[in-house]
């Protein structure tokens, strides 16, 4: 059992039709047929959307995505039309709202990995492969790969795991041409993001993207290169052989699996509310990632 501990009721806004409640985002459609994405302060861990929010998280994700879209503009078109808050929407939507093109989405999580960790490490330890791609012997948690690899996954519903799949399975699902374009775009965007992050003292270990088609043009959508969709590690602390410090919700994962939380993640019970210290430290990590990457202060 997993999903929302407390599923929120979506706000009703004149002129907007609510389409979907995701782990973090609420999705609406306006009268022109454009999508309106609103990033909440919700946070998920271990397939649960937790009952405790992280203040400003949705704004950090939105503003960081916008910054990255600018850095990638010459490489890949994106889906953003404006950041205007729809008339009649609550003031709290400011800074967390994107009005976007409605795309024909590709039903694949486009994942790029430059370092070995997470589910990739689990598969590697079992078979010396990741998504069926053979890797050399001797790699360990945090090792840099010989070259970035495209390791796609199926998109799961809220409360379920994404499942790693082979490139051949993606080609079977979406066609060989789309699979090839998806792989090329994923690795190109990852490489650009990796180089920019490296210049700021951050390792981009892996990341996932969502793509859709605007006519015949592949477009990057949703969020991009944020702490929710990427593993960012401080470069000065990188040391293969164990889990790396990261700019994400690791404080939350660590607390949930500690004796202090009293929660058994293998049970069917939902996780408990987060203590204020964990909320504060997690918020600080999101903001630190924003500030180090963009070079601007969060306000």
XYZ file of C-alpha atoms in Angstrom:
299
model
C 0.000 0.000 0.000
C 1.262 3.480 -0.867
C 0.250 6.741 -2.507
C -1.047 9.848 -0.760
C -1.155 9.879 3.015
C -3.721 12.659 2.672
C -4.771 13.349 -0.918
C -5.540 17.063 -1.301
C -8.709 18.389 -2.853
C -7.765 20.445 -5.917
C -8.702 24.116 -5.910
C -11.471 25.145 -8.257
C -10.453 28.177 -10.329
C -12.800 29.942 -12.791
C -11.816 29.209 -16.394
C -9.664 26.217 -15.479
C -10.509 22.515 -15.606
C -8.598 20.348 -13.160
C -7.040 17.371 -14.951
C -4.738 15.593 -12.523
C -3.211 15.603 -9.048
C 0.375 14.355 -9.176
C 2.904 13.736 -6.440
C 3.966 17.383 -6.547
C 2.009 19.148 -9.281
C -1.604 20.014 -9.946
C -2.461 20.051 -13.643
C -5.224 22.195 -15.136
C -6.344 23.187 -18.624
C -7.358 26.720 -19.499
C -9.988 27.814 -22.006
C -7.360 28.150 -24.753
C -6.440 24.492 -24.318
C -3.076 25.224 -22.703
C -1.918 23.315 -19.636
C -1.466 25.115 -16.326
C 1.015 23.359 -14.020
C 1.142 24.384 -10.372
C 4.007 23.004 -8.254
C 2.942 22.384 -4.666
C 5.222 22.042 -1.646
C 4.404 18.327 -1.376
C 7.213 15.817 -1.064
C 7.293 12.094 -1.774
C 9.516 9.356 -0.388
C 9.372 5.569 -0.606
C 6.337 5.777 -2.911
C 4.351 7.850 -0.409
C 3.340 11.489 -0.777
C 4.041 12.641 2.753
C 1.624 14.524 5.005
C 4.212 17.256 5.725
C 5.078 19.903 3.119
C 8.425 21.654 2.605
C 7.817 25.431 2.464
C 8.836 27.083 -0.850
C 9.733 23.744 -2.452
C 7.316 24.204 -5.344
C 8.652 27.668 -6.090
C 12.256 26.466 -5.962
C 11.484 23.667 -8.432
C 9.626 26.016 -10.768
C 12.218 28.800 -10.723
C 15.116 26.364 -11.114
C 13.383 24.680 -14.067
C 12.892 28.076 -15.716
C 16.585 28.860 -15.235
C 17.552 25.555 -16.802
C 15.149 26.009 -19.714
C 17.068 29.217 -20.484
C 20.414 27.390 -20.344
C 19.085 24.724 -22.714
C 17.206 26.991 -25.140
C 19.702 26.592 -28.002
C 19.759 22.829 -27.513
C 16.137 21.813 -26.922
C 12.764 23.583 -27.136
C 10.566 23.497 -24.040
C 6.856 23.644 -23.320
C 6.643 26.934 -21.362
C 4.366 29.642 -22.736
C 4.245 31.984 -19.721
C 4.517 32.223 -15.961
C 1.379 34.361 -15.617
C -0.938 33.389 -12.784
C -4.443 32.812 -14.221
C -7.038 35.370 -13.267
C -8.966 34.251 -10.199
C -6.222 31.894 -8.995
C -4.931 32.273 -5.423
C -1.976 34.581 -4.804
C 0.010 31.581 -3.558
C 0.272 30.352 -7.167
C 2.760 33.130 -7.941
C 6.214 31.743 -8.662
C 5.010 28.147 -8.848
C 2.829 28.298 -11.983
C 3.733 27.484 -15.588
C 1.361 27.878 -18.522
C 2.511 25.296 -21.060
C 1.841 23.928 -24.505
C -0.303 20.825 -24.586
C 1.976 18.127 -25.996
C 1.622 14.556 -27.169
C 3.655 13.067 -24.333
C 6.058 10.173 -24.797
C 5.115 7.572 -22.131
C 8.715 7.009 -21.012
C 10.857 8.385 -18.189
C 13.978 9.431 -20.092
C 16.817 8.786 -17.638
C 20.491 9.614 -18.108
C 23.190 8.333 -15.754
C 26.761 9.519 -15.529
C 27.470 7.842 -12.199
C 26.438 4.537 -10.667
C 24.013 4.591 -7.750
C 20.391 3.861 -6.835
C 18.505 1.275 -8.863
C 21.340 1.214 -11.391
C 23.747 0.058 -8.692
C 21.340 -2.700 -7.633
C 21.152 -4.065 -11.190
C 24.907 -3.665 -11.705
C 25.692 -5.656 -8.568
C 23.449 -8.440 -9.824
C 24.417 -8.606 -13.503
C 27.085 -5.969 -14.325
C 24.482 -4.223 -16.466
C 22.108 -1.250 -16.182
C 18.953 -1.490 -18.289
C 20.696 -4.270 -20.172
C 23.775 -2.151 -20.976
C 27.006 -3.939 -20.056
C 29.346 -2.024 -17.749
C 32.949 -2.773 -16.738
C 33.937 -4.675 -13.617
C 35.085 -2.876 -10.498
C 32.474 -0.118 -10.248
C 30.990 0.783 -6.861
C 28.438 3.143 -5.364
C 29.219 6.617 -6.705
C 31.616 5.530 -9.461
C 31.731 7.659 -12.587
C 30.710 5.690 -15.669
C 33.014 5.518 -18.713
C 30.387 7.616 -20.565
C 26.821 8.735 -19.799
C 24.173 6.116 -20.557
C 20.480 6.277 -21.449
C 18.528 4.087 -19.023
C 14.782 4.582 -19.621
C 11.974 3.636 -17.271
C 8.238 3.178 -17.519
C 6.160 5.959 -15.956
C 4.354 4.706 -12.853
C 1.176 5.924 -11.200
C 1.345 7.721 -7.855
C 2.360 5.202 -5.205
C 4.069 2.818 -7.615
C 7.680 2.349 -8.705
C 8.986 3.416 -12.098
C 10.434 0.285 -13.691
C 13.720 0.321 -15.596
C 13.396 -1.066 -19.126
C 15.757 -1.746 -21.999
C 16.238 0.541 -24.990
C 14.796 -2.226 -27.151
C 11.599 -2.194 -25.080
C 11.283 1.581 -25.532
C 11.728 1.160 -29.284
C 9.007 -1.468 -29.252
C 6.626 0.802 -27.357
C 7.175 4.125 -29.145
C 8.915 3.184 -32.396
C 12.566 3.047 -33.383
C 12.762 6.638 -34.649
C 11.222 8.135 -31.505
C 13.401 5.957 -29.260
C 16.546 7.103 -31.067
C 15.500 10.758 -30.860
C 14.655 10.349 -27.183
C 18.054 8.831 -26.416
C 19.942 11.517 -28.326
C 18.017 14.354 -26.661
C 18.349 12.847 -23.182
C 22.107 12.450 -23.402
C 22.592 15.880 -24.991
C 20.602 17.658 -22.273
C 22.275 15.632 -19.530
C 25.715 16.506 -20.889
C 24.903 20.217 -20.998
C 23.503 20.102 -17.466
C 26.494 18.079 -16.208
C 28.975 20.613 -17.583
C 27.132 23.629 -16.178
C 26.732 21.978 -12.769
C 30.402 20.935 -12.728
C 31.442 24.574 -13.209
C 29.493 25.330 -10.026
C 31.069 22.575 -7.952
C 28.175 20.134 -8.304
C 28.117 16.642 -9.792
C 24.981 15.753 -11.773
C 24.980 12.016 -11.089
C 21.769 11.184 -12.928
C 18.523 12.797 -13.973
C 15.199 12.065 -15.608
C 13.304 14.046 -18.228
C 9.872 13.976 -19.769
C 9.421 14.715 -23.452
C 6.458 15.287 -25.720
C 5.793 16.181 -29.327
C 4.575 19.574 -30.520
C 3.590 18.460 -33.992
C 6.708 16.671 -35.210
C 9.074 18.514 -32.839
C 10.362 16.820 -29.690
C 9.992 19.181 -26.724
C 11.231 18.905 -23.148
C 8.417 19.193 -20.599
C 7.530 19.114 -16.909
C 10.468 20.019 -14.642
C 14.115 19.822 -15.638
C 17.323 19.283 -13.658
C 15.846 19.931 -10.213
C 16.618 18.150 -6.929
C 13.341 16.233 -7.378
C 14.305 14.868 -10.798
C 18.082 14.629 -10.391
C 20.829 13.496 -8.059
C 23.113 16.450 -7.345
C 26.237 15.809 -5.271
C 28.708 18.360 -3.892
C 31.831 17.743 -5.987
C 34.235 18.483 -3.159
C 32.773 15.606 -1.117
C 32.565 13.015 -3.900
C 34.127 9.728 -2.813
C 33.045 6.486 -4.503
C 32.392 3.446 -2.346
C 29.385 4.616 -0.361
C 26.270 6.821 -0.726
C 27.142 10.449 -1.494
C 25.875 13.587 0.249
C 23.167 15.078 -1.942
C 21.014 18.129 -2.579
C 17.630 16.492 -2.221
C 15.313 14.825 0.281
C 17.955 12.550 1.812
C 17.301 14.021 5.262
C 13.694 12.869 4.871
C 14.641 9.345 3.747
C 17.150 9.023 6.572
C 14.644 10.107 9.219
C 11.858 7.884 7.874
C 14.091 4.819 8.074
C 15.463 5.737 11.524
C 14.265 4.337 14.822
C 13.138 7.845 15.778
C 10.353 7.849 13.175
C 8.921 4.539 14.410
C 7.837 3.748 10.850
C 8.296 0.377 9.180
C 8.442 1.040 5.437
C 7.601 -2.628 4.776
C 4.303 -2.280 6.613
C 1.080 -1.009 5.106
C 0.978 1.927 7.494
C 1.518 5.433 6.067
C 4.609 7.348 7.180
C 4.279 9.835 10.050
C 4.545 13.651 9.850
C 8.070 15.029 9.635
C 9.656 16.855 12.568
C 10.379 20.553 12.059
C 14.157 20.037 12.051
C 13.912 17.658 9.086
C 11.610 20.090 7.257
C 14.018 22.984 7.836
C 17.115 21.062 6.773
C 15.401 19.726 3.638
C 14.189 23.206 2.663
C 17.719 24.533 3.151
C 19.130 21.854 0.817
C 16.683 22.727 -1.977
C 17.533 26.408 -1.631
C 21.281 25.703 -1.511
C 21.010 23.739 -4.759
C 19.138 26.632 -6.388
C 21.655 29.209 -5.226
C 24.777 27.210 -6.170
C 23.453 26.357 -9.621
C 22.003 29.737 -10.587
C 24.477 31.941 -8.729
C 21.615 34.016 -7.342
C 20.168 34.324 -3.834
C 16.797 32.810 -3.068
C 14.240 35.367 -1.940
